[in-house]
Amino acid sequence: MSEFLVAVLRIAYLALLWVFILFIGNTVRTDIFGHRVAARTAAGQQVEGSAPKRRRRKHSRSEPQPGQLRILSGSRTGQIVPLVDRILVGRGGDSNLPIDDDYASTHHAEFAQGIDGAWFVEDLRSTNGTYVNGERIEELTQLSIGDEVRIGRTTMAVEAAGRG
């Protein structure tokens, strides 16, 4: 082989190695810091490329408020948990509703009551996420009677108080 061809192959090999190193560096950065999310303007409009804003259901005053959670599947199947104060769900010993589930985080989600009496669920940056009616939630989400909340392998139905 000529010296010129050997030099070209060496440069191509080094370039390929650098592309690989940059790819690995980007993957590590994404794993550590996550993906960038586009900011919103002061008027609430989204900057181009951001995800659509979720709509929250509006509840009328005559509609009954959630009063309990019925556990449909998981380690506590059949248990009824009254919605009072705030409920921390997870594998941790300090959880109000501890669940024995390998797919749940130590502090996975929190149920809390709003000022107007409505109940909300919030994912506490869990690894496997919290799902309401099959949709992964990323922000505080209002609950209605009949909603199903899934945390790991545990599924809970939101019911009116005293039902069952």
PDB file of C-alpha atoms in Angstrom, residues 69-81 97-101 149 151-157 159:
ATOM      1  CA  LEU A  69     -58.985   4.726  46.593  1.00  0.00           C
ATOM      2  CA  ARG A  70     -59.841   1.079  45.914  1.00  0.00           C
ATOM      3  CA  ILE A  71     -56.744  -0.985  45.128  1.00  0.00           C
ATOM      4  CA  LEU A  72     -57.567  -3.185  42.130  1.00  0.00           C
ATOM      5  CA  SER A  73     -54.233  -4.963  41.620  1.00  0.00           C
ATOM      6  CA  GLY A  74     -50.908  -5.354  43.350  1.00  0.00           C
ATOM      7  CA  SER A  75     -49.813  -6.445  46.812  1.00  0.00           C
ATOM      8  CA  ARG A  76     -52.764  -4.698  48.548  1.00  0.00           C
ATOM      9  CA  THR A  77     -55.588  -5.811  46.226  1.00  0.00           C
ATOM     10  CA  GLY A  78     -59.034  -5.166  47.704  1.00  0.00           C
ATOM     11  CA  GLN A  79     -57.907  -2.604  50.274  1.00  0.00           C
ATOM     12  CA  ILE A  80     -59.791   0.691  50.477  1.00  0.00           C
ATOM     13  CA  VAL A  81     -57.786   3.780  51.384  1.00  0.00           C
ATOM     14  CA  LEU A  97     -49.510   3.800  51.663  1.00  0.00           C
ATOM     15  CA  PRO A  98     -46.491   1.491  51.435  1.00  0.00           C
ATOM     16  CA  ILE A  99     -46.632  -0.890  48.495  1.00  0.00           C
ATOM     17  CA  ASP A 100     -44.448  -3.946  48.042  1.00  0.00           C
ATOM     18  CA  ASP A 101     -43.708  -3.528  44.345  1.00  0.00           C
ATOM     19  CA  VAL A 149     -54.048   5.432  38.857  1.00  0.00           C
ATOM     20  CA  ILE A 151     -48.014   2.896  40.170  1.00  0.00           C
ATOM     21  CA  GLY A 152     -45.775   0.015  39.152  1.00  0.00           C
ATOM     22  CA  ARG A 153     -47.963  -3.097  39.190  1.00  0.00           C
ATOM     23  CA  THR A 154     -50.459  -1.521  41.591  1.00  0.00           C
ATOM     24  CA  THR A 155     -53.662  -0.088  40.115  1.00  0.00           C
ATOM     25  CA  MET A 156     -56.068   2.055  42.151  1.00  0.00           C
ATOM     26  CA  ALA A 157     -59.547   3.308  41.272  1.00  0.00           C
ATOM     27  CA  GLU A 159     -64.210   6.406  44.126  1.00  0.00           C
TER      28      GLU A 159
END
